[in-house]
Amino acid sequence: MSRFQAGTLALFALLVGIVAAMYLPSPKGQEPEYLRLYPQPRALPDFTLVDHDNQPYVKADLEGKWTLMFVGYTHCPDICPTTLSELAQVYPELQQIPGTHPLQIVLMSVDPKRDTPERLNEYINFFHPDFVAVSGEHTQLFPTVRAMGMMYSMSESTDNPDYLVDHSSSVVVINPKAQVIGRFKPDFAPGKLPVSDGAKILADLPFVIQ
């Protein structure tokens, strides 16, 4: 093979590589497939809540850990228990993801009137004893939930003992700096409960943590 032919082949290979890098999809595992990453991490405001052991829970309790945070309440009839069941199912595998920081799963109850620490303790331990449940005054909850890109509202008067609470159904990912980096949003389809899929969380979280 002449030097000219060898040079032509090398140039052709280089061009093929450039085109492939531009137009072919990235290899699986190189970027999260289901996690909706925010353009920039969102810093959370300082807050003071109470956990299911009746202990103060503050922003510093999110630092040094990866956190999957879910906004809900214990009297929720469908989305909350189903989401926590999904997380409990994949939790043993989530714990095995290599990383320098541990992972915690937190339910932030936005129904402080009914969700006392005692109620939260009984509820969260039903799903997994490692899970954490927190709540507090609305003055603490609302700005924190909003900073996560989530929402909640009372859909009816709390004078009704069976009142419902409207809330976001995504699972938020918080990094060890207590910054929200994105969320797992459920698929919304007619006749299907909008719940974040545990298998999708398990598929993407290794990329995020590592």
PDB file of C-alpha atoms in Angstrom:
ATOM      1  CA  MET A   1       0.000   0.000   0.000  1.00  0.00           C
ATOM      2  CA  SER A   2       1.415   3.381  -1.005  1.00  0.00           C
ATOM      3  CA  ARG A   3       1.783   6.292   1.388  1.00  0.00           C
ATOM      4  CA  PHE A   4      -0.943   8.084  -0.551  1.00  0.00           C
ATOM      5  CA  GLN A   5      -3.399   5.179  -0.100  1.00  0.00           C
ATOM      6  CA  ALA A   6      -2.556   4.868   3.591  1.00  0.00           C
ATOM      7  CA  GLY A   7      -3.067   8.577   4.088  1.00  0.00           C
ATOM      8  CA  THR A   8      -6.394   8.465   2.263  1.00  0.00           C
ATOM      9  CA  LEU A   9      -7.624   5.579   4.414  1.00  0.00           C
ATOM     10  CA  ALA A  10      -6.581   7.369   7.595  1.00  0.00           C
ATOM     11  CA  LEU A  11      -8.394  10.533   6.506  1.00  0.00           C
ATOM     12  CA  PHE A  12     -11.503   8.503   5.621  1.00  0.00           C
ATOM     13  CA  ALA A  13     -11.456   6.777   9.034  1.00  0.00           C
ATOM     14  CA  LEU A  14     -11.140  10.148  10.747  1.00  0.00           C
ATOM     15  CA  LEU A  15     -14.112  11.548   8.844  1.00  0.00           C
ATOM     16  CA  VAL A  16     -16.209   8.470   9.645  1.00  0.00           C
ATOM     17  CA  GLY A  17     -15.388   8.892  13.328  1.00  0.00           C
ATOM     18  CA  ILE A  18     -16.390  12.555  13.288  1.00  0.00           C
ATOM     19  CA  VAL A  19     -19.707  11.805  11.566  1.00  0.00           C
ATOM     20  CA  ALA A  20     -20.443   8.956  13.984  1.00  0.00           C
ATOM     21  CA  ALA A  21     -19.762  11.188  16.983  1.00  0.00           C
ATOM     22  CA  MET A  22     -22.098  13.843  15.575  1.00  0.00           C
ATOM     23  CA  TYR A  23     -25.048  11.726  14.534  1.00  0.00           C
ATOM     24  CA  LEU A  24     -25.018   8.370  16.288  1.00  0.00           C
ATOM     25  CA  PRO A  25     -26.668   8.090  19.748  1.00  0.00           C
ATOM     26  CA  SER A  26     -24.430   7.928  22.800  1.00  0.00           C
ATOM     27  CA  PRO A  27     -23.768   4.450  24.181  1.00  0.00           C
ATOM     28  CA  LYS A  28     -26.310   3.289  26.726  1.00  0.00           C
ATOM     29  CA  GLY A  29     -25.313   4.283  30.222  1.00  0.00           C
ATOM     30  CA  GLN A  30     -23.457   7.422  29.205  1.00  0.00           C
ATOM     31  CA  GLU A  31     -26.312   9.693  30.195  1.00  0.00           C
ATOM     32  CA  PRO A  32     -29.514   9.292  32.224  1.00  0.00           C
ATOM     33  CA  GLU A  33     -32.428   8.159  30.125  1.00  0.00           C
ATOM     34  CA  TYR A  34     -35.315   8.921  32.469  1.00  0.00           C
ATOM     35  CA  LEU A  35     -34.068  11.539  34.944  1.00  0.00           C
ATOM     36  CA  ARG A  36     -35.094  15.087  34.003  1.00  0.00           C
ATOM     37  CA  LEU A  37     -31.966  17.033  34.904  1.00  0.00           C
ATOM     38  CA  TYR A  38     -32.350  20.714  35.744  1.00  0.00           C
ATOM     39  CA  PRO A  39     -30.076  23.059  33.729  1.00  0.00           C
ATOM     40  CA  GLN A  40     -28.358  24.046  36.988  1.00  0.00           C
ATOM     41  CA  PRO A  41     -28.503  22.496  40.477  1.00  0.00           C
ATOM     42  CA  ARG A  42     -31.065  24.271  42.681  1.00  0.00           C
ATOM     43  CA  ALA A  43     -30.007  25.287  46.163  1.00  0.00           C
ATOM     44  CA  LEU A  44     -32.577  24.592  48.857  1.00  0.00           C
ATOM     45  CA  PRO A  45     -33.469  27.232  51.449  1.00  0.00           C
ATOM     46  CA  ASP A  46     -32.801  26.609  55.116  1.00  0.00           C
ATOM     47  CA  PHE A  47     -35.696  24.819  56.793  1.00  0.00           C
ATOM     48  CA  THR A  48     -36.624  23.298  60.131  1.00  0.00           C
ATOM     49  CA  LEU A  49     -38.881  20.253  60.100  1.00  0.00           C
ATOM     50  CA  VAL A  50     -39.481  17.283  62.414  1.00  0.00           C
ATOM     51  CA  ASP A  51     -38.785  13.670  61.468  1.00  0.00           C
ATOM     52  CA  HIS A  52     -40.670  10.479  62.296  1.00  0.00           C
ATOM     53  CA  ASP A  53     -38.588  10.052  65.460  1.00  0.00           C
ATOM     54  CA  ASN A  54     -39.719  13.499  66.641  1.00  0.00           C
ATOM     55  CA  GLN A  55     -36.241  14.929  66.060  1.00  0.00           C
ATOM     56  CA  PRO A  56     -35.395  18.182  64.244  1.00  0.00           C
ATOM     57  CA  TYR A  57     -34.708  17.727  60.543  1.00  0.00           C
ATOM     58  CA  VAL A  58     -32.846  20.548  58.818  1.00  0.00           C
ATOM     59  CA  LYS A  59     -31.071  21.223  55.550  1.00  0.00           C
ATOM     60  CA  ALA A  60     -27.798  19.893  56.985  1.00  0.00           C
ATOM     61  CA  ASP A  61     -29.417  16.449  57.227  1.00  0.00           C
ATOM     62  CA  LEU A  62     -29.388  16.329  53.417  1.00  0.00           C
ATOM     63  CA  GLU A  63     -25.693  17.133  53.155  1.00  0.00           C
ATOM     64  CA  GLY A  64     -23.206  14.325  52.638  1.00  0.00           C
ATOM     65  CA  LYS A  65     -25.876  12.027  51.190  1.00  0.00           C
ATOM     66  CA  TRP A  66     -27.711  11.392  47.961  1.00  0.00           C
ATOM     67  CA  THR A  67     -31.429  11.800  48.604  1.00  0.00           C
ATOM     68  CA  LEU A  68     -34.519  10.635  46.776  1.00  0.00           C
ATOM     69  CA  MET A  69     -37.247  12.958  48.055  1.00  0.00           C
ATOM     70  CA  PHE A  70     -40.964  12.394  47.558  1.00  0.00           C
ATOM     71  CA  VAL A  71     -43.641  14.940  48.492  1.00  0.00           C
ATOM     72  CA  GLY A  72     -46.859  13.411  49.761  1.00  0.00           C
ATOM     73  CA  TYR A  73     -48.865  12.506  52.874  1.00  0.00           C
ATOM     74  CA  THR A  74     -49.871   9.410  54.785  1.00  0.00           C
ATOM     75  CA  HIS A  75     -53.598   9.604  54.052  1.00  0.00           C
ATOM     76  CA  CYS A  76     -52.924   9.637  50.309  1.00  0.00           C
ATOM     77  CA  PRO A  77     -55.082   6.873  48.823  1.00  0.00           C
ATOM     78  CA  ASP A  78     -52.959   5.815  45.856  1.00  0.00           C
ATOM     79  CA  ILE A  79     -49.901   7.678  44.497  1.00  0.00           C
ATOM     80  CA  CYS A  80     -47.963   7.926  47.786  1.00  0.00           C
ATOM     81  CA  PRO A  81     -48.148   4.301  48.932  1.00  0.00           C
ATOM     82  CA  THR A  82     -47.541   3.039  45.407  1.00  0.00           C
ATOM     83  CA  THR A  83     -44.484   5.269  44.940  1.00  0.00           C
ATOM     84  CA  LEU A  84     -43.015   4.267  48.299  1.00  0.00           C
ATOM     85  CA  SER A  85     -43.624   0.614  47.448  1.00  0.00           C
ATOM     86  CA  GLU A  86     -41.727   1.108  44.181  1.00  0.00           C
ATOM     87  CA  LEU A  87     -38.829   2.678  46.061  1.00  0.00           C
ATOM     88  CA  ALA A  88     -38.845  -0.056  48.707  1.00  0.00           C
ATOM     89  CA  GLN A  89     -38.698  -2.714  46.012  1.00  0.00           C
ATOM     90  CA  VAL A  90     -35.537  -1.320  44.409  1.00  0.00           C
ATOM     91  CA  TYR A  91     -33.944   0.031  47.604  1.00  0.00           C
ATOM     92  CA  PRO A  92     -31.663  -2.996  48.234  1.00  0.00           C
ATOM     93  CA  GLU A  93     -30.206  -2.591  44.735  1.00  0.00           C
ATOM     94  CA  LEU A  94     -29.939   1.182  45.102  1.00  0.00           C
ATOM     95  CA  GLN A  95     -27.867   0.589  48.238  1.00  0.00           C
ATOM     96  CA  GLN A  96     -25.393  -1.457  46.200  1.00  0.00           C
ATOM     97  CA  ILE A  97     -24.555   1.378  43.780  1.00  0.00           C
ATOM     98  CA  PRO A  98     -20.859   2.243  44.269  1.00  0.00           C
ATOM     99  CA  GLY A  99     -20.276   5.776  45.501  1.00  0.00           C
ATOM    100  CA  THR A 100     -18.610   7.898  48.144  1.00  0.00           C
ATOM    101  CA  HIS A 101     -21.877   9.051  49.728  1.00  0.00           C
ATOM    102  CA  PRO A 102     -24.778   6.993  51.147  1.00  0.00           C
ATOM    103  CA  LEU A 103     -28.296   7.129  49.745  1.00  0.00           C
ATOM    104  CA  GLN A 104     -31.419   7.996  51.714  1.00  0.00           C
ATOM    105  CA  ILE A 105     -35.094   8.033  50.795  1.00  0.00           C
ATOM    106  CA  VAL A 106     -37.250  10.732  52.369  1.00  0.00           C
ATOM    107  CA  LEU A 107     -40.990  11.324  52.397  1.00  0.00           C
ATOM    108  CA  MET A 108     -41.792  15.000  52.975  1.00  0.00           C
ATOM    109  CA  SER A 109     -45.354  15.123  54.255  1.00  0.00           C
ATOM    110  CA  VAL A 110     -47.263  18.260  53.336  1.00  0.00           C
ATOM    111  CA  ASP A 111     -50.132  17.383  55.672  1.00  0.00           C
ATOM    112  CA  PRO A 112     -48.820  18.432  59.094  1.00  0.00           C
ATOM    113  CA  LYS A 113     -52.279  18.598  60.622  1.00  0.00           C
ATOM    114  CA  ARG A 114     -52.695  14.815  60.495  1.00  0.00           C
ATOM    115  CA  ASP A 115     -49.124  13.623  59.994  1.00  0.00           C
ATOM    116  CA  THR A 116     -47.709  13.787  63.488  1.00  0.00           C
ATOM    117  CA  PRO A 117     -44.305  12.190  64.159  1.00  0.00           C
ATOM    118  CA  GLU A 118     -46.099   9.164  65.614  1.00  0.00           C
ATOM    119  CA  ARG A 119     -48.222   8.770  62.501  1.00  0.00           C
ATOM    120  CA  LEU A 120     -45.206   9.229  60.230  1.00  0.00           C
ATOM    121  CA  ASN A 121     -43.231   6.650  62.199  1.00  0.00           C
ATOM    122  CA  GLU A 122     -45.882   3.993  61.840  1.00  0.00           C
ATOM    123  CA  TYR A 123     -46.419   4.778  58.160  1.00  0.00           C
ATOM    124  CA  ILE A 124     -42.832   4.972  56.916  1.00  0.00           C
ATOM    125  CA  ASN A 125     -41.689   1.859  58.772  1.00  0.00           C
ATOM    126  CA  PHE A 126     -44.322  -0.127  56.926  1.00  0.00           C
ATOM    127  CA  PHE A 127     -42.303   0.431  53.743  1.00  0.00           C
ATOM    128  CA  HIS A 128     -38.732   0.234  55.073  1.00  0.00           C
ATOM    129  CA  PRO A 129     -37.102   0.947  58.440  1.00  0.00           C
ATOM    130  CA  ASP A 130     -34.318   2.917  56.714  1.00  0.00           C
ATOM    131  CA  PHE A 131     -36.721   5.380  55.104  1.00  0.00           C
ATOM    132  CA  VAL A 132     -37.174   8.821  56.631  1.00  0.00           C
ATOM    133  CA  ALA A 133     -40.417  10.808  56.951  1.00  0.00           C
ATOM    134  CA  VAL A 134     -40.521  14.497  57.830  1.00  0.00           C
ATOM    135  CA  SER A 135     -43.103  17.258  58.134  1.00  0.00           C
ATOM    136  CA  GLY A 136     -43.553  20.680  59.701  1.00  0.00           C
ATOM    137  CA  GLU A 137     -45.324  23.980  59.439  1.00  0.00           C
ATOM    138  CA  HIS A 138     -46.490  25.138  56.007  1.00  0.00           C
ATOM    139  CA  THR A 139     -44.235  28.177  56.355  1.00  0.00           C
ATOM    140  CA  GLN A 140     -41.314  25.738  56.269  1.00  0.00           C
ATOM    141  CA  LEU A 141     -42.751  23.235  53.818  1.00  0.00           C
ATOM    142  CA  PHE A 142     -44.003  25.490  51.052  1.00  0.00           C
ATOM    143  CA  PRO A 143     -40.761  27.322  50.139  1.00  0.00           C
ATOM    144  CA  THR A 144     -38.814  24.061  50.346  1.00  0.00           C
ATOM    145  CA  VAL A 145     -41.227  22.202  48.081  1.00  0.00           C
ATOM    146  CA  ARG A 146     -41.288  25.109  45.630  1.00  0.00           C
ATOM    147  CA  ALA A 147     -37.474  25.245  45.532  1.00  0.00           C
ATOM    148  CA  MET A 148     -37.482  21.581  44.519  1.00  0.00           C
ATOM    149  CA  GLY A 149     -39.676  22.418  41.532  1.00  0.00           C
ATOM    150  CA  MET A 150     -42.681  20.713  43.125  1.00  0.00           C
ATOM    151  CA  MET A 151     -46.054  21.887  44.423  1.00  0.00           C
ATOM    152  CA  TYR A 152     -48.876  21.030  46.777  1.00  0.00           C
ATOM    153  CA  SER A 153     -52.225  22.491  47.784  1.00  0.00           C
ATOM    154  CA  MET A 154     -55.194  21.593  49.924  1.00  0.00           C
ATOM    155  CA  SER A 155     -57.960  20.605  47.547  1.00  0.00           C
ATOM    156  CA  GLU A 156     -60.687  21.112  50.160  1.00  0.00           C
ATOM    157  CA  SER A 157     -61.284  22.355  53.686  1.00  0.00           C
ATOM    158  CA  THR A 158     -59.278  20.578  56.361  1.00  0.00           C
ATOM    159  CA  ASP A 159     -62.424  20.652  58.505  1.00  0.00           C
ATOM    160  CA  ASN A 160     -63.379  17.541  56.556  1.00  0.00           C
ATOM    161  CA  PRO A 161     -61.506  14.702  58.309  1.00  0.00           C
ATOM    162  CA  ASP A 162     -61.040  12.916  54.974  1.00  0.00           C
ATOM    163  CA  TYR A 163     -59.699  15.894  53.024  1.00  0.00           C
ATOM    164  CA  LEU A 164     -57.308  15.270  50.135  1.00  0.00           C
ATOM    165  CA  VAL A 165     -54.073  17.079  49.301  1.00  0.00           C
ATOM    166  CA  ASP A 166     -52.994  17.765  45.731  1.00  0.00           C
ATOM    167  CA  HIS A 167     -49.262  17.287  45.261  1.00  0.00           C
ATOM    168  CA  SER A 168     -46.591  16.593  42.675  1.00  0.00           C
ATOM    169  CA  SER A 169     -45.878  12.925  42.042  1.00  0.00           C
ATOM    170  CA  SER A 170     -42.248  13.117  40.919  1.00  0.00           C
ATOM    171  CA  VAL A 171     -39.279  11.763  42.862  1.00  0.00           C
ATOM    172  CA  VAL A 172     -36.666  14.486  43.329  1.00  0.00           C
ATOM    173  CA  VAL A 173     -32.914  13.814  43.342  1.00  0.00           C
ATOM    174  CA  ILE A 174     -30.847  15.881  45.797  1.00  0.00           C
ATOM    175  CA  ASN A 175     -27.045  15.757  45.701  1.00  0.00           C
ATOM    176  CA  PRO A 176     -24.718  15.658  48.755  1.00  0.00           C
ATOM    177  CA  LYS A 177     -24.505  19.469  48.678  1.00  0.00           C
ATOM    178  CA  ALA A 178     -28.257  19.672  49.376  1.00  0.00           C
ATOM    179  CA  GLN A 179     -28.901  20.847  45.811  1.00  0.00           C
ATOM    180  CA  VAL A 180     -31.763  19.563  43.681  1.00  0.00           C
ATOM    181  CA  ILE A 181     -30.364  18.280  40.381  1.00  0.00           C
ATOM    182  CA  GLY A 182     -33.504  16.863  38.747  1.00  0.00           C
ATOM    183  CA  ARG A 183     -36.498  14.610  39.135  1.00  0.00           C
ATOM    184  CA  PHE A 184     -38.006  11.378  37.927  1.00  0.00           C
ATOM    185  CA  LYS A 185     -41.404  12.226  36.469  1.00  0.00           C
ATOM    186  CA  PRO A 186     -44.068   9.550  36.097  1.00  0.00           C
ATOM    187  CA  ASP A 187     -45.682   8.814  32.775  1.00  0.00           C
ATOM    188  CA  PHE A 188     -49.162  10.286  32.482  1.00  0.00           C
ATOM    189  CA  ALA A 189     -51.537   8.053  30.532  1.00  0.00           C
ATOM    190  CA  PRO A 190     -55.331   7.643  30.624  1.00  0.00           C
ATOM    191  CA  GLY A 191     -56.367   5.057  33.177  1.00  0.00           C
ATOM    192  CA  LYS A 192     -52.849   4.721  34.587  1.00  0.00           C
ATOM    193  CA  LEU A 193     -51.748   5.897  38.022  1.00  0.00           C
ATOM    194  CA  PRO A 194     -48.991   8.522  37.597  1.00  0.00           C
ATOM    195  CA  VAL A 195     -46.249   6.898  39.657  1.00  0.00           C
ATOM    196  CA  SER A 196     -42.475   7.109  39.210  1.00  0.00           C
ATOM    197  CA  ASP A 197     -41.151   3.748  38.018  1.00  0.00           C
ATOM    198  CA  GLY A 198     -38.670   2.161  40.411  1.00  0.00           C
ATOM    199  CA  ALA A 199     -36.958   0.282  37.593  1.00  0.00           C
ATOM    200  CA  LYS A 200     -36.292   3.553  35.746  1.00  0.00           C
ATOM    201  CA  ILE A 201     -34.865   5.128  38.890  1.00  0.00           C
ATOM    202  CA  LEU A 202     -32.606   2.107  39.358  1.00  0.00           C
ATOM    203  CA  ALA A 203     -31.477   2.311  35.728  1.00  0.00           C
ATOM    204  CA  ASP A 204     -30.417   5.968  35.887  1.00  0.00           C
ATOM    205  CA  LEU A 205     -29.182   6.503  39.423  1.00  0.00           C
ATOM    206  CA  PRO A 206     -25.811   4.737  38.992  1.00  0.00           C
ATOM    207  CA  PHE A 207     -24.862   7.272  36.315  1.00  0.00           C
ATOM    208  CA  VAL A 208     -25.827  10.157  38.599  1.00  0.00           C
ATOM    209  CA  ILE A 209     -24.102   8.855  41.726  1.00  0.00           C
ATOM    210  CA  GLN A 210     -20.928   7.721  40.006  1.00  0.00           C
TER     211      GLN A 210
END
